[in-house]
Amino acid sequence: MSKICPYCGGELLTGYIQSRDGVCWSEKKKLVSALPGLAKDELYLPDGHIGKEVTALNCPKCRVILINYEDYPYDHPIFHKNDKA
């Protein structure tokens, strides 16, 4: 991932998002599953493991944090949400 902010063109600082309970993304605001990976509309990084870190890039000027998860080696139903049968 480029270390240039896509919003302002400034330098991004590399760091980590860390959480005892993991990092979860979902389209809607809701209660997060107690067991990572059970809900098909939630994406846990990294790969549903608890107490891990995710590499992230921070732009202090824009106050934006970017996470690139293309290197996480798993297939998740959320990636196929719009696939046609």
PDB file of C-alpha atoms in Angstrom:
ATOM      1  CA  MET A   1       0.000   0.000   0.000  1.00  0.00           C
ATOM      2  CA  SER A   2       1.254   3.474  -0.844  1.00  0.00           C
ATOM      3  CA  LYS A   3       2.453   5.579   2.056  1.00  0.00           C
ATOM      4  CA  ILE A   4       0.882   8.672   0.492  1.00  0.00           C
ATOM      5  CA  CYS A   5      -2.488   9.845   1.819  1.00  0.00           C
ATOM      6  CA  PRO A   6      -5.167   9.507  -0.899  1.00  0.00           C
ATOM      7  CA  TYR A   7      -6.942  12.587   0.497  1.00  0.00           C
ATOM      8  CA  CYS A   8      -4.209  15.211   0.982  1.00  0.00           C
ATOM      9  CA  GLY A   9      -1.083  13.676  -0.593  1.00  0.00           C
ATOM     10  CA  GLY A  10       0.790  13.839   2.723  1.00  0.00           C
ATOM     11  CA  GLU A  11       2.935  11.127   4.257  1.00  0.00           C
ATOM     12  CA  LEU A  12       1.179   8.263   6.052  1.00  0.00           C
ATOM     13  CA  LEU A  13       2.625   6.910   9.285  1.00  0.00           C
ATOM     14  CA  THR A  14       2.742   3.118   9.691  1.00  0.00           C
ATOM     15  CA  GLY A  15       1.373   1.739  12.947  1.00  0.00           C
ATOM     16  CA  TYR A  16      -1.049  -0.804  14.339  1.00  0.00           C
ATOM     17  CA  ILE A  17      -4.693  -1.109  15.348  1.00  0.00           C
ATOM     18  CA  GLN A  18      -4.723  -3.400  18.376  1.00  0.00           C
ATOM     19  CA  SER A  19      -7.554  -4.830  20.403  1.00  0.00           C
ATOM     20  CA  ARG A  20      -7.970  -7.567  22.953  1.00  0.00           C
ATOM     21  CA  ASP A  21     -11.186  -8.661  21.249  1.00  0.00           C
ATOM     22  CA  GLY A  22     -10.154  -8.202  17.608  1.00  0.00           C
ATOM     23  CA  VAL A  23     -11.215  -5.679  14.986  1.00  0.00           C
ATOM     24  CA  CYS A  24     -14.622  -6.073  13.337  1.00  0.00           C
ATOM     25  CA  TRP A  25     -16.106  -4.324  10.271  1.00  0.00           C
ATOM     26  CA  SER A  26     -19.769  -4.519   9.271  1.00  0.00           C
ATOM     27  CA  GLU A  27     -22.039  -2.493   6.994  1.00  0.00           C
ATOM     28  CA  LYS A  28     -24.481  -1.731   9.785  1.00  0.00           C
ATOM     29  CA  LYS A  29     -24.038  -0.643  13.378  1.00  0.00           C
ATOM     30  CA  LYS A  30     -24.981  -3.601  15.580  1.00  0.00           C
ATOM     31  CA  LEU A  31     -23.869  -5.800  18.416  1.00  0.00           C
ATOM     32  CA  VAL A  32     -20.716  -7.690  17.508  1.00  0.00           C
ATOM     33  CA  SER A  33     -20.749 -11.501  17.697  1.00  0.00           C
ATOM     34  CA  ALA A  34     -19.193 -13.011  20.795  1.00  0.00           C
ATOM     35  CA  LEU A  35     -17.495 -15.621  18.604  1.00  0.00           C
ATOM     36  CA  PRO A  36     -15.533 -14.104  15.698  1.00  0.00           C
ATOM     37  CA  GLY A  37     -16.315 -15.427  12.259  1.00  0.00           C
ATOM     38  CA  LEU A  38     -19.845 -16.697  12.894  1.00  0.00           C
ATOM     39  CA  ALA A  39     -21.696 -13.782  11.314  1.00  0.00           C
ATOM     40  CA  LYS A  40     -21.334 -13.772   7.532  1.00  0.00           C
ATOM     41  CA  ASP A  41     -21.756 -10.001   7.325  1.00  0.00           C
ATOM     42  CA  GLU A  42     -18.897  -9.203   9.728  1.00  0.00           C
ATOM     43  CA  LEU A  43     -15.251  -9.039   8.729  1.00  0.00           C
ATOM     44  CA  TYR A  44     -12.740  -9.674  11.497  1.00  0.00           C
ATOM     45  CA  LEU A  45      -9.125  -8.668  11.141  1.00  0.00           C
ATOM     46  CA  PRO A  46      -6.847 -10.426  11.312  1.00  0.00           C
ATOM     47  CA  ASP A  47      -8.815 -13.485  10.268  1.00  0.00           C
ATOM     48  CA  GLY A  48     -10.987 -13.831  13.366  1.00  0.00           C
ATOM     49  CA  HIS A  49      -8.132 -14.273  15.805  1.00  0.00           C
ATOM     50  CA  ILE A  50      -8.569 -12.539  19.130  1.00  0.00           C
ATOM     51  CA  GLY A  51      -5.973 -10.221  20.614  1.00  0.00           C
ATOM     52  CA  LYS A  52      -4.048  -9.537  17.427  1.00  0.00           C
ATOM     53  CA  GLU A  53      -2.959  -6.416  15.634  1.00  0.00           C
ATOM     54  CA  VAL A  54      -3.665  -5.076  12.163  1.00  0.00           C
ATOM     55  CA  THR A  55      -1.115  -2.931  10.339  1.00  0.00           C
ATOM     56  CA  ALA A  56      -2.610   0.479   9.590  1.00  0.00           C
ATOM     57  CA  LEU A  57      -1.544   3.768   8.017  1.00  0.00           C
ATOM     58  CA  ASN A  58      -2.392   7.046   9.748  1.00  0.00           C
ATOM     59  CA  CYS A  59      -2.624  10.540   8.237  1.00  0.00           C
ATOM     60  CA  PRO A  60      -2.346  12.968  11.166  1.00  0.00           C
ATOM     61  CA  LYS A  61      -3.356  15.887   8.919  1.00  0.00           C
ATOM     62  CA  CYS A  62      -6.620  14.327   7.631  1.00  0.00           C
ATOM     63  CA  ARG A  63      -7.200  12.300  10.797  1.00  0.00           C
ATOM     64  CA  VAL A  64      -7.783   9.169   8.693  1.00  0.00           C
ATOM     65  CA  ILE A  65      -6.600   5.619   9.379  1.00  0.00           C
ATOM     66  CA  LEU A  66      -6.350   3.168   6.461  1.00  0.00           C
ATOM     67  CA  ILE A  67      -6.233  -0.622   6.778  1.00  0.00           C
ATOM     68  CA  ASN A  68      -5.164  -2.790   3.843  1.00  0.00           C
ATOM     69  CA  TYR A  69      -6.368  -6.367   4.311  1.00  0.00           C
ATOM     70  CA  GLU A  70      -5.482  -7.833   0.902  1.00  0.00           C
ATOM     71  CA  ASP A  71      -2.573  -9.751   2.438  1.00  0.00           C
ATOM     72  CA  TYR A  72      -4.764 -11.655   4.906  1.00  0.00           C
ATOM     73  CA  PRO A  73      -4.967 -15.192   3.438  1.00  0.00           C
ATOM     74  CA  TYR A  74      -8.592 -16.091   3.859  1.00  0.00           C
ATOM     75  CA  ASP A  75     -11.787 -16.116   1.875  1.00  0.00           C
ATOM     76  CA  HIS A  76     -14.806 -14.535   3.537  1.00  0.00           C
ATOM     77  CA  PRO A  77     -18.457 -14.527   2.403  1.00  0.00           C
ATOM     78  CA  ILE A  78     -18.494 -10.722   2.544  1.00  0.00           C
ATOM     79  CA  PHE A  79     -16.107 -10.652  -0.443  1.00  0.00           C
ATOM     80  CA  HIS A  80     -18.678 -12.551  -2.528  1.00  0.00           C
ATOM     81  CA  LYS A  81     -21.743 -10.618  -1.415  1.00  0.00           C
ATOM     82  CA  ASN A  82     -22.441  -9.268  -4.896  1.00  0.00           C
ATOM     83  CA  ASP A  83     -21.367 -12.352  -6.870  1.00  0.00           C
ATOM     84  CA  LYS A  84     -23.958 -13.618  -9.305  1.00  0.00           C
ATOM     85  CA  ALA A  85     -24.877 -17.283  -9.107  1.00  0.00           C
TER      86      ALA A  85
END
